[in-house]
Coordinates of C-alpha atoms in Angstrom, one line a residue:
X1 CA -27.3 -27.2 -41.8
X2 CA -29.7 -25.4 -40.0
X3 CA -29.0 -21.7 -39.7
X4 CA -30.7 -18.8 -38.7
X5 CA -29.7 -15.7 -40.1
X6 CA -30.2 -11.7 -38.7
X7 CA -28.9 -8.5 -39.5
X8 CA -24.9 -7.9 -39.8
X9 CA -23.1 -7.0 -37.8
X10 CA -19.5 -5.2 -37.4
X11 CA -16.7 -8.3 -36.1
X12 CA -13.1 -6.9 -34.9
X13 CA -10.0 -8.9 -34.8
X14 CA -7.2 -9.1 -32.3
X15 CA -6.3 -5.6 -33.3
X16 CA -9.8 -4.2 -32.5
X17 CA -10.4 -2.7 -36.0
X18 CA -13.3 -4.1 -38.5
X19 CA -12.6 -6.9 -40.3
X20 CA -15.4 -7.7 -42.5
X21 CA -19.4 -7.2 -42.2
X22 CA -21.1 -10.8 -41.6
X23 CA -24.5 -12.4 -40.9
X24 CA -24.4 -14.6 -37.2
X25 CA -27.7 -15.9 -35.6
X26 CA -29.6 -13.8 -32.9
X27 CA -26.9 -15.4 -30.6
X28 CA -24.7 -12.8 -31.4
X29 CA -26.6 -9.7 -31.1
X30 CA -25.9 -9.5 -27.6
X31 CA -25.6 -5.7 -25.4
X32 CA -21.9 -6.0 -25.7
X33 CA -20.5 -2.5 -25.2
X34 CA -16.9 -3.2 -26.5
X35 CA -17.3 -4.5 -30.1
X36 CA -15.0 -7.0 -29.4
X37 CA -16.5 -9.3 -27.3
X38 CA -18.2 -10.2 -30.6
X39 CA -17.3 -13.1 -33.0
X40 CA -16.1 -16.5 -32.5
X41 CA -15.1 -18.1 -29.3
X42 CA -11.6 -18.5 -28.8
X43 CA -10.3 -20.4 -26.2
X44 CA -6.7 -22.3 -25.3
X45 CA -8.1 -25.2 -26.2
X46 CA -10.0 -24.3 -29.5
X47 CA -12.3 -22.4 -31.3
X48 CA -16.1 -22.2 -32.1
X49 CA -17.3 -20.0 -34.9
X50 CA -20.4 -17.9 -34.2
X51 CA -22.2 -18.7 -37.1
X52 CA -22.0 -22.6 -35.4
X53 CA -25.5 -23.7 -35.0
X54 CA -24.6 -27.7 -35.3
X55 CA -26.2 -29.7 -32.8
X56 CA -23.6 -31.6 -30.9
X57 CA -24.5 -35.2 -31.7
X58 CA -21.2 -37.0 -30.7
X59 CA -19.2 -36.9 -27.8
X60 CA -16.0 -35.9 -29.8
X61 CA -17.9 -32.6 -30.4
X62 CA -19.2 -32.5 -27.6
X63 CA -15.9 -32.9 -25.9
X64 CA -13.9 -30.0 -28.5
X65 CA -16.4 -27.3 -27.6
X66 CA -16.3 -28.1 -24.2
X67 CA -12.4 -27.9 -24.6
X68 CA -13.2 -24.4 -26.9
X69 CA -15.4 -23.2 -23.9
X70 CA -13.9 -24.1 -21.2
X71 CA -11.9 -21.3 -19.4
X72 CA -13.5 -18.7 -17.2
X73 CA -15.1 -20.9 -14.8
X74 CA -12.3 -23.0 -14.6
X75 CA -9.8 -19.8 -14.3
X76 CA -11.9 -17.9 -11.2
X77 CA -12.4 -20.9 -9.4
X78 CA -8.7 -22.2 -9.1
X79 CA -7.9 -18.8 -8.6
X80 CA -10.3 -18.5 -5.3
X81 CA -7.4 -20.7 -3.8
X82 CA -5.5 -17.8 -3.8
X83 CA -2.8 -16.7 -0.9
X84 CA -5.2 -16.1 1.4
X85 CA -7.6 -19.6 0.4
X86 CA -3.9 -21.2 0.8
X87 CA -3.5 -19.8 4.3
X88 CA -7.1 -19.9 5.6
X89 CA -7.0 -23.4 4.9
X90 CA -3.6 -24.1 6.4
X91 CA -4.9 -22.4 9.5
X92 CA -7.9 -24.8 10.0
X93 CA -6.1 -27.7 9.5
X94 CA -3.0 -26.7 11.9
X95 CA -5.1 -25.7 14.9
X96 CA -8.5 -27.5 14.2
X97 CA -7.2 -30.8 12.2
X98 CA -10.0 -31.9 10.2
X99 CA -13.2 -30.6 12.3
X100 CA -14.0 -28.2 9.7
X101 CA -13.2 -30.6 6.4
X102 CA -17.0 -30.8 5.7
X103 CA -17.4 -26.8 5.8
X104 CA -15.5 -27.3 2.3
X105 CA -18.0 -29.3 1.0
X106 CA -20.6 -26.3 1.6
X107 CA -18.2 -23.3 0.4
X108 CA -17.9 -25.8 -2.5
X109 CA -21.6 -25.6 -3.4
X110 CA -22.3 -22.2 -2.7
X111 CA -19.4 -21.1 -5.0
X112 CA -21.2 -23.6 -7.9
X113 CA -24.2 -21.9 -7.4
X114 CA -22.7 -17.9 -7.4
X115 CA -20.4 -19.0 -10.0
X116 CA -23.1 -20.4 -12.2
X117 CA -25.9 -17.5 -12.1
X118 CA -22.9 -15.0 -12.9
X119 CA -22.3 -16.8 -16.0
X120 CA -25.4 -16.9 -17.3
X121 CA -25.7 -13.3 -16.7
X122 CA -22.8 -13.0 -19.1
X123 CA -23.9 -15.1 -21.8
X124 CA -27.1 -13.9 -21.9
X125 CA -26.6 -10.2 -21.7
X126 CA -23.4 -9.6 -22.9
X127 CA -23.0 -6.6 -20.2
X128 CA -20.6 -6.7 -17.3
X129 CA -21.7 -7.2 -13.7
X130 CA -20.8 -3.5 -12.9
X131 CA -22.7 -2.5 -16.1
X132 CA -26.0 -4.1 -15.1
X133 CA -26.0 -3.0 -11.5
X134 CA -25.5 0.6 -12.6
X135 CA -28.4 -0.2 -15.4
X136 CA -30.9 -1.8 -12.8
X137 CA -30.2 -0.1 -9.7
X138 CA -28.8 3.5 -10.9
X139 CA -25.5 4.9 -10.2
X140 CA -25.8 5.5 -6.6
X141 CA -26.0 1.4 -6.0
X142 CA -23.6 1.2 -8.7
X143 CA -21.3 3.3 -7.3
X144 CA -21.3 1.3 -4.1
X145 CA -20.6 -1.8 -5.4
X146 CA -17.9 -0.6 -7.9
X147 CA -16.4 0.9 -4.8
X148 CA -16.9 -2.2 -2.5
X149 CA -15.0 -3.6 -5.5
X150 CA -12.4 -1.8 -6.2
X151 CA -11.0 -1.5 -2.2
X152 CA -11.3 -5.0 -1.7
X153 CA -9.6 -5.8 -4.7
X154 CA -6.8 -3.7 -4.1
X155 CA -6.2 -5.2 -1.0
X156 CA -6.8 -9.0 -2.0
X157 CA -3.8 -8.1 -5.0
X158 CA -1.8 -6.8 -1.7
X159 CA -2.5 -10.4 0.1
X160 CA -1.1 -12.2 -3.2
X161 CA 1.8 -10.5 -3.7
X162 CA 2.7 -11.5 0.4
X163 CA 2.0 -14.9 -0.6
X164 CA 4.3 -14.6 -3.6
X165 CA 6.9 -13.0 -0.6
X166 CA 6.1 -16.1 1.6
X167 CA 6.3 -18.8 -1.7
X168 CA 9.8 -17.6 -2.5
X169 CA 11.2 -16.7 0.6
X170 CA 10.8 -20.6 1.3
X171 CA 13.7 -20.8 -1.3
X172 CA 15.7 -18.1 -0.2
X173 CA 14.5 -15.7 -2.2
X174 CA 14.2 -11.8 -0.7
X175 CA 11.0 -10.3 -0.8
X176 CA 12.4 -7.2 -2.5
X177 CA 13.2 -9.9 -5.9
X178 CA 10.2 -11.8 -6.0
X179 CA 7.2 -9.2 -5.6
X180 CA 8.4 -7.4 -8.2
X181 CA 9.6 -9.9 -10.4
X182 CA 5.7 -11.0 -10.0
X183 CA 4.4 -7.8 -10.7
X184 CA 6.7 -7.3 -14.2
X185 CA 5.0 -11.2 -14.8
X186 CA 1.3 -10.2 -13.8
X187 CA 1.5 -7.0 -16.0
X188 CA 2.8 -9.1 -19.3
X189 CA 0.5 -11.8 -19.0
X190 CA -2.3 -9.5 -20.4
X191 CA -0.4 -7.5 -22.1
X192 CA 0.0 -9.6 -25.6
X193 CA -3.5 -8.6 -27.0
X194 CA -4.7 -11.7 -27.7
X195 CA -7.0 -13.7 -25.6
X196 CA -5.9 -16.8 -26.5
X197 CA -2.2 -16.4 -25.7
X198 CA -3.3 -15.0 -22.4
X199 CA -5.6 -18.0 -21.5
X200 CA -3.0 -20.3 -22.4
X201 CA -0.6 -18.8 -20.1
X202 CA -3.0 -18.6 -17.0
X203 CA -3.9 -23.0 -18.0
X204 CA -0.3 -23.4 -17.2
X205 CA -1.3 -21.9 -13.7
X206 CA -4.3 -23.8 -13.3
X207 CA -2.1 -27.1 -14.4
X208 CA 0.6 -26.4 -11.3
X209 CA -2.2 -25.6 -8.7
X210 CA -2.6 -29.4 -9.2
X211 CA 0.7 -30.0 -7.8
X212 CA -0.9 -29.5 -4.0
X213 CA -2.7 -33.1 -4.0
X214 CA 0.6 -35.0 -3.1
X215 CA 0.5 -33.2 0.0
X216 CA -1.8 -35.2 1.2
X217 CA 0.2 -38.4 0.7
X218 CA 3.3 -36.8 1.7
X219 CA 1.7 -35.7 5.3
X220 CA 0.2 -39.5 5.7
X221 CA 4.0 -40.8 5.0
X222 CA 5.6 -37.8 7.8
X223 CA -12.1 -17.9 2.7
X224 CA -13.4 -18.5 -0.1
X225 CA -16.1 -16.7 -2.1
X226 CA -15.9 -13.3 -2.5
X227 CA -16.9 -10.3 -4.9
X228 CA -14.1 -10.4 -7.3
X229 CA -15.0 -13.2 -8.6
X230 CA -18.6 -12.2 -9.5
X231 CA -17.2 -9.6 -11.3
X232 CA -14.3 -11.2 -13.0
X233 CA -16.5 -14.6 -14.2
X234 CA -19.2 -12.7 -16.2
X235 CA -16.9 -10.6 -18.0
X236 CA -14.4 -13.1 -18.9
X237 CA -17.5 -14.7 -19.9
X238 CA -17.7 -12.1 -22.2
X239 CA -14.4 -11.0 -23.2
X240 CA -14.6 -14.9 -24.6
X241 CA -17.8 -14.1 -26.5
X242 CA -19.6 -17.1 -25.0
X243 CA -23.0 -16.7 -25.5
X244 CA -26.5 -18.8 -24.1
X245 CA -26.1 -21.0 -27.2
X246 CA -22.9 -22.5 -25.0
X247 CA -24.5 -21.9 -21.8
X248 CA -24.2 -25.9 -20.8
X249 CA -20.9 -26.1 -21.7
X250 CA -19.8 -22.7 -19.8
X251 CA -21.9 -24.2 -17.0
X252 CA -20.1 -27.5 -17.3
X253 CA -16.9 -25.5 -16.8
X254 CA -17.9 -23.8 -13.4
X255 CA -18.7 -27.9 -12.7
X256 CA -14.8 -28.9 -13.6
X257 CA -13.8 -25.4 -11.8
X258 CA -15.1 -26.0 -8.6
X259 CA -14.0 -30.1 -8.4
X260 CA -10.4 -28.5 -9.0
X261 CA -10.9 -25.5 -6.0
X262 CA -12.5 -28.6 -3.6
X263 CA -9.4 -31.0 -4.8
X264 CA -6.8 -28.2 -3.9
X265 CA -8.3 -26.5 -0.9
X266 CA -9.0 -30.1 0.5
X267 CA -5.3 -30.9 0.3
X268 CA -3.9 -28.1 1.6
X269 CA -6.6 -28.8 4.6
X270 CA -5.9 -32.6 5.2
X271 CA -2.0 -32.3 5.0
X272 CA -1.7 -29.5 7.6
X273 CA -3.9 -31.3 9.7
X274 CA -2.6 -34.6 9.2
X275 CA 1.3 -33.3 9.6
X276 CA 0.6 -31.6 12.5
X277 CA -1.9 -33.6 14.3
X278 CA -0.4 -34.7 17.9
X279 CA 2.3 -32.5 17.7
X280 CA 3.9 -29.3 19.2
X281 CA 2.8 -27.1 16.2
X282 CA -0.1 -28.2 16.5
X283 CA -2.6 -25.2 17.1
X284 CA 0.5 -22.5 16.3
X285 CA 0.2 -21.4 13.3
X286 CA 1.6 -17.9 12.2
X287 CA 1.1 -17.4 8.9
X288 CA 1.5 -19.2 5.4
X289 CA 4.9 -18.6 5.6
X290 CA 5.9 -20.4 8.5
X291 CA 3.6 -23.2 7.4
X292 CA 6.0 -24.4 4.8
X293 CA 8.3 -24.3 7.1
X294 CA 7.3 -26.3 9.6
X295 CA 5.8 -28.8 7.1
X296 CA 9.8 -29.3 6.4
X297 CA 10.4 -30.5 10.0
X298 CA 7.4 -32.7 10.1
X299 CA 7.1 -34.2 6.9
X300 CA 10.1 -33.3 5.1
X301 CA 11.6 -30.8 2.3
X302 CA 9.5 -32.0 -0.2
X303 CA 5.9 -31.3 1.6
X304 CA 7.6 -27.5 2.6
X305 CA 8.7 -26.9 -1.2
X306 CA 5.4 -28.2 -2.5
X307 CA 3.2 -26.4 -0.3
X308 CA 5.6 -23.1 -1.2
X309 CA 5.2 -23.6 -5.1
X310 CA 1.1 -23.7 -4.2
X311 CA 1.3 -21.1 -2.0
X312 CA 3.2 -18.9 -5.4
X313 CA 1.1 -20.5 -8.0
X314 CA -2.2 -19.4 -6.5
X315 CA -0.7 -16.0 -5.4
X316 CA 0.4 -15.1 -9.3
X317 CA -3.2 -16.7 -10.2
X318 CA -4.9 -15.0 -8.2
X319 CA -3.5 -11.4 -8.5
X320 CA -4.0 -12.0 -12.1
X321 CA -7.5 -12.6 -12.1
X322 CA -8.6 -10.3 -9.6
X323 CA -6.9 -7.7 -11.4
X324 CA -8.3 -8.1 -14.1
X325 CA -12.1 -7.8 -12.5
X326 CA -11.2 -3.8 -11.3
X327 CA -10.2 -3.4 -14.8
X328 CA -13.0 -4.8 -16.6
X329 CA -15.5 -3.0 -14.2
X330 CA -14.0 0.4 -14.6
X331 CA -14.5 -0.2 -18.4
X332 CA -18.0 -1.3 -17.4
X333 CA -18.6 2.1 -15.9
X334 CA -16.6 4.2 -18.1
X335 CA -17.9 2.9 -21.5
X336 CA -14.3 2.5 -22.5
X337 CA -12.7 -0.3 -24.3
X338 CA -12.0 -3.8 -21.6
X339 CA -11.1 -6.5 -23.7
X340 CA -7.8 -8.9 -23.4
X341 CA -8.3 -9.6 -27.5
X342 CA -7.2 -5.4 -28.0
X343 CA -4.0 -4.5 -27.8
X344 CA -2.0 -1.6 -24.6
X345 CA -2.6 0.9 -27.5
X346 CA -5.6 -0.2 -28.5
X347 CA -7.0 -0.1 -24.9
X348 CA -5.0 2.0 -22.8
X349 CA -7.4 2.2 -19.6
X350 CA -7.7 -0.9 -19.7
X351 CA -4.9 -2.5 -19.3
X352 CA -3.3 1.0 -17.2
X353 CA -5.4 0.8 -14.6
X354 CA -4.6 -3.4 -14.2
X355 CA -1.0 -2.0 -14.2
X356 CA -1.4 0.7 -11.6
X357 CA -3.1 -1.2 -9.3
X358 CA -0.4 -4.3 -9.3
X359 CA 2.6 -1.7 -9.0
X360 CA 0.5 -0.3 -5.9
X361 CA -0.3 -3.7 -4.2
X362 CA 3.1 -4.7 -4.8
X363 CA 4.8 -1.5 -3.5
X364 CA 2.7 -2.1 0.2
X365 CA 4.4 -5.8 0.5
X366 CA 7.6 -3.9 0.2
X367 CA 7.4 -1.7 3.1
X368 CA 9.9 -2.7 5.9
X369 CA 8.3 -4.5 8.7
X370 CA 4.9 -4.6 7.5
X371 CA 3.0 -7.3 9.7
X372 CA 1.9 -9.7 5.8
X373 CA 0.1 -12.8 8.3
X374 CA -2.3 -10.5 10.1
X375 CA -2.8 -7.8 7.0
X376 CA -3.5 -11.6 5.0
X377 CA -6.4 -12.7 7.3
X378 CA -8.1 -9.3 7.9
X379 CA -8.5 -8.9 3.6
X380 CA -9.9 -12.5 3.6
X381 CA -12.7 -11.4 6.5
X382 CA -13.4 -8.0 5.0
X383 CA -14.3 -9.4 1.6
X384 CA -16.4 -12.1 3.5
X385 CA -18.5 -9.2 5.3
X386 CA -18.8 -7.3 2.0
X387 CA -20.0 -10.8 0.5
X388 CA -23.7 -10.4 1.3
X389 CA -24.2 -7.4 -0.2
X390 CA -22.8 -8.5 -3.7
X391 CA -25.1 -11.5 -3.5
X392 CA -28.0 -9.9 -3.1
X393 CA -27.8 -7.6 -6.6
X394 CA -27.0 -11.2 -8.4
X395 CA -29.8 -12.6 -7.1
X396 CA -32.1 -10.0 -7.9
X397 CA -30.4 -9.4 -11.2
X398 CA -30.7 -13.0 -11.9
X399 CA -34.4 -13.0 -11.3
X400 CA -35.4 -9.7 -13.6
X401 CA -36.5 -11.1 -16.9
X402 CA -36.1 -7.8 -18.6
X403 CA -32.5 -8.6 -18.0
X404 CA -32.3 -12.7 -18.4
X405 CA -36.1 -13.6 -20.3
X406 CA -36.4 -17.4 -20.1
X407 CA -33.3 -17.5 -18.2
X408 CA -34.1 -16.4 -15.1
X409 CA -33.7 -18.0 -11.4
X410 CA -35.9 -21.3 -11.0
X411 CA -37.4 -21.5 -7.7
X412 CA -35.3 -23.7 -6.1
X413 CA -32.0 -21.8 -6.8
X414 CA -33.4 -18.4 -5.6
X415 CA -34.5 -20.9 -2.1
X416 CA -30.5 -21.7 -2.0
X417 CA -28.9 -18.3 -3.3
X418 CA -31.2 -16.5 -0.2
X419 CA -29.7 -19.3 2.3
X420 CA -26.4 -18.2 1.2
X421 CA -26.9 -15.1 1.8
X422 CA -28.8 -15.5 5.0
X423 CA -25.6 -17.6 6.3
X424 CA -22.7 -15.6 5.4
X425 CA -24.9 -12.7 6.7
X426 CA -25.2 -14.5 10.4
X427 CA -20.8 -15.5 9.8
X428 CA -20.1 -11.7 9.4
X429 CA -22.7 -11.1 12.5
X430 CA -21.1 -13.3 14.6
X431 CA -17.6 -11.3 13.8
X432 CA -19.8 -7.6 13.8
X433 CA -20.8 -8.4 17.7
X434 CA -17.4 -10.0 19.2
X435 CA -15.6 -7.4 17.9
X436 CA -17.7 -4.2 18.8
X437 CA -19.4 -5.6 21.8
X438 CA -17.6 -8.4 23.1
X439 CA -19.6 -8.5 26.5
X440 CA -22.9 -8.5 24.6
X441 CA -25.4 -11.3 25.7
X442 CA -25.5 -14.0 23.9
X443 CA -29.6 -13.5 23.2
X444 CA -28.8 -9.6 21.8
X445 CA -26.3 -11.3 19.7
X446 CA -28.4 -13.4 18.0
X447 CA -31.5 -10.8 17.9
X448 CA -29.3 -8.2 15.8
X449 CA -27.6 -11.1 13.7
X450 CA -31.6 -12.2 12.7
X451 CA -32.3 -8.4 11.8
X452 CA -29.2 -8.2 9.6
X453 CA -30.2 -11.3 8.1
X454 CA -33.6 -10.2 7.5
X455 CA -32.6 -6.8 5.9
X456 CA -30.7 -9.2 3.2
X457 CA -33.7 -11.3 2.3
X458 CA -36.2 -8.4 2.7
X459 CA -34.6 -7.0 -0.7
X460 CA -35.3 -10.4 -2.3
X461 CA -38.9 -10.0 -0.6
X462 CA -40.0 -8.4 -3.7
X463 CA -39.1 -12.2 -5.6
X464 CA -42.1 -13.9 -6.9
X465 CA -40.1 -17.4 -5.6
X466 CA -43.2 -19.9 -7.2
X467 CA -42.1 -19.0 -11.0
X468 CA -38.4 -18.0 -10.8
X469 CA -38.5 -14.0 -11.1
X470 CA -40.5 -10.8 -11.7
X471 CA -40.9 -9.6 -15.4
X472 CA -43.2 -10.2 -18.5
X473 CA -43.7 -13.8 -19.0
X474 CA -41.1 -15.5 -20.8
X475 CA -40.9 -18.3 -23.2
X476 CA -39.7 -21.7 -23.1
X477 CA -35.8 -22.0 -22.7
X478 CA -36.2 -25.0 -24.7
X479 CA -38.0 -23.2 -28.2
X480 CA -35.9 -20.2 -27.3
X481 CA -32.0 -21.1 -26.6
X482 CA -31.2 -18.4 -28.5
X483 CA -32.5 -15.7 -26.4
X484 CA -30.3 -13.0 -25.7
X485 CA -30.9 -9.5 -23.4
X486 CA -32.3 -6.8 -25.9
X487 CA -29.9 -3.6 -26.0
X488 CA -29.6 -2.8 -22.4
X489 CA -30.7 1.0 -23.2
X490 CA -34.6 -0.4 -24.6
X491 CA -35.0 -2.3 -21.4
X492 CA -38.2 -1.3 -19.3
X493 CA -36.9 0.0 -15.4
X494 CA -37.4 -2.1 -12.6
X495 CA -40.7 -1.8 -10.7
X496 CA -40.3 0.6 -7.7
X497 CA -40.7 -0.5 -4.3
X498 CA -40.2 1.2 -1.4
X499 CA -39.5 -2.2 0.9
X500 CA -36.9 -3.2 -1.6
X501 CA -35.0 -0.4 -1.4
X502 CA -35.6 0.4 2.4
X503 CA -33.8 -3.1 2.7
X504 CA -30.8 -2.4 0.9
X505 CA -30.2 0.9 2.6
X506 CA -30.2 -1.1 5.8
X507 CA -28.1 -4.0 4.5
X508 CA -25.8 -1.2 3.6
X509 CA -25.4 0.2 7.0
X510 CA -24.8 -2.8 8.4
X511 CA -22.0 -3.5 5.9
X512 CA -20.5 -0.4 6.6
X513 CA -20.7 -1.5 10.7
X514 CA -18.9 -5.1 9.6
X515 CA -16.0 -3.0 7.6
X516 CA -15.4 -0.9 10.6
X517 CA -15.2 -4.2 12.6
X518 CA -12.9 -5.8 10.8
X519 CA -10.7 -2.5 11.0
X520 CA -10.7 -2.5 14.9
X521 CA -9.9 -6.5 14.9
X522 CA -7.0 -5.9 12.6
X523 CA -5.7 -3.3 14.2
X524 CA -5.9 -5.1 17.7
X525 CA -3.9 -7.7 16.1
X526 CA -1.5 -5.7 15.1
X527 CA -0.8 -4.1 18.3
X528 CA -0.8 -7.6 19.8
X529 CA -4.2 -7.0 21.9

């Protein structure tokens, strides 16, 4: 066997003490701040030493570290069809039908793309997303985007525990049992200290979200990306210890991922549309709630009991996951241990602050009266408007080969990641001027959309698109798969540029504009303007 030996290093087991001193190829030596996300991969599914170097000659290898790999990608994209996925996607099918099933096709691309550049960050580097932005930008961008982060996480854990209220009230069951029966559920999950137990229980999950495709059949018989999951990819990434030398597999994951998110948000889509299509509800939908309901009438108990059990699986799913991104960027920050493989003592913050912020979330859903549809749809658009601005430190971080050496953008991507951003940019625009000046001409609508757009791609101006990044010249990926992100500490600063930054103060400011737009809409919703 060809190996390649380095210098030893410290490994830690489940309890997060040393084990025993070993030698591991460069693969290994990776900025990882918590010692353990170092050591072997250790998935549901199996296990890969790091001190494998083994080509993968036969497709039954190929196949069991795929199945050792497999996980994060997977995880984060099921999970994006959370409550509020669930409902968005009933909405468009009960009052538009199927107008907007290609639009799925597109989210379904875009996610590929975000999802795969965030886990190469964390195979290469070994640092967290938070950890890099407050690295490469300083703590005053850092501190935005932690906070950006950590509001709209909060309030995306408050959507899932109304779609765990809306799951189970479809069988009777009061709200005041359910959330916090999902909260005591969503605060053991984690809790066992070992990553492997923890990623078993979330595949059961990711099994049932499976269950939505007979919807489809059953109605033919009778928004999407956002920051958490940036966040919560690369350090699950990680936390998993996958490194570049599995970067095909881990990408092949994100591949399997996103076929399941299309599969389930596609069925959700074509049996709303289909049940209702020609008929009174057609066009009246309320909220997720009253979507199982009225798939009951039209289709019959089963399509209303199936679409409830989605509607709960991807709630508890999706609490879980975007939990756990808060809690693995405040470790980012803090410099404290953020690993699922240490135990509640072991890594107190860690899994406290996870706990605080589900008892919080969960305590909101509780309040008498509180108005779940409309609170639902207003957390969906502000993480949409808050998208862009997340989008644009991954693409710059993705293209700084002190950070990623031979792994940095390629052309083309960078051409696709700035469309992205360019068009969720003009979405939020569009939202920005009918809310704040509804009587604005349609030509001054479109003139400040363009400018907010071109703030966003003026901080990837500084991009040198024709060889993938900025940086000393790297190597081949091929002669150097092993390549990993020198301690994070020895890395050179970025270059200074005055455009750059100019850009993302005014891609801020117009953030900040969106987020008090989405306020007012909310709040005229809930007044019933």
């Amino acid at each position: 066997m060809n190996r390649t030996l380095s210098r030893p290093h410290d490994r830690t087991g489940q309890d997060g003490g040393l084990t025993r001193v070993s030698f591991s190829p460069p693969a290994d030596r990776r900025s990882a701040l918590d010692r353990a996300h170092r050591g072997d991969v250790v998935g549901a599914l199996g296990r890969v030493s790091s001190l494998d170097t083994e080509p993968r000659r036969s497709w039954r290898r190929r196949l069991a570290t795929l199945a050792a790999v497999m996980g994060p990608g997977v995880v984060v994209l099921v999970a994006d069809n959370d409550a509020g996925g669930v409902a968005t996607y009933a909405q468009i099918g009960q009052n538009d039908g199927l107008r907007f099933l290609w639009l799925l096709v597109v989210l379904a691309a875009a996610l590929w793309v975000n999802q795969e550049m965030v886990g190469r960050l964390g195979a290469v580097t070994g640092a967290g997303h938070a950890r890099l932005i407050y690295e490469r930008f300083g703590r005053r961008w850092g501190a935005f985007a932690l906070g950006d982060l950590l509001v709209v996480n909060f309030l995306i854990v408050v959507t899932e525990f109304i779609g765990v209220a809306f799951g189970l009230g479809y069988f009777g069951v009061s709200k005041y049992i359910s959330v916090p029966l999902a909260a005591l559920v969503l605060i053991g999950l984690p809790a066992t200290g070992s990553f492997r137990r923890w990623e078993r229980a979330v595949c059961v999950f990711v099994a049932l979200s499976l269950v939505a495709v007979p919807l489809v059949v059953i109605a033919l018989v009778g928004t999407t990306v956002a920051p958490w999951q940036l966040f919560f990819h690369q350090s699950n990434v990680i936390d998993k210890r996958i490194t570049a030398r599995w970067l095909a597999y881990e990408r092949a994951d994100t591949t399997i991922g996103t076929v399941l998110f299309a599969l389930g948000a596609v069925a959700v889509l074509v049996a709303c549309a289909l049940a209702f299509d020609g008929t009174a509800l057609h066009g009246a939908f309320v909220n997720a709630g009253t979507v199982a309901d009225d798939l009951r009438r039209q289709a019959g108990p089963w399509a209303g009991a199936l679409f409830a059990v989605v509607l709960l699986n991807g709630s508890v799913l999706g609490a879980g996951a975007v939990t756990l991104s808060a809690s693995y960027a405040i470790g980012d920050v803090t410099g404290t241990k953020h690993s699922l493989h240490r135990s509640w003592r072991d890594a107190p913050r860690f899994y406290g602050s996870y706990t605080v912020l589900v008892i919080l979330a969960a305590a909101i859903v509780l309040i008498p009266g509180a108005p779940l549809g409309v609170v639902t749809t207003g957390v969906q658009a502000l993480a949409g408007v808050l998208l862009p601005s997340a989008l644009v430190f991954l693409v710059l971080l993705c293209n700084d080969r002190e950070v990623l050496g031979p792994w940095t953008n390629p052309r083309w991507l960078n051409v696709i990641a700035g469309a992205v951003v360019a068009a969720f940019l003009v979405l939020s625009g569009l939202l920005v001027i009918a809310t704040l000046f509804p009587d604005l001409a349609l030509g001054w609508s479109v003139i400040a959309i363009s400018e907010a757009a071109a703030a966003a791609l003026g901080a990837l101006a500084g991009l040198r698109l024709g060889d993938g990044g900025t940086g000393p010249s790297p190597r081949s990926p091929t002669s150097d798969s092993w390549w990993t992100m020198p301690p994070i500490e020895s890395l050179r600063p970025p270059a200074a540029s005055r455009s750059r930054t100019l850009s993302l103060i005014l891609l801020r400011g117009y953030l900040v504009l969106a987020v008090i737009a989405v306020v007012v809409k909310v709040v005229r919703l809930m007044m019933g303007a």
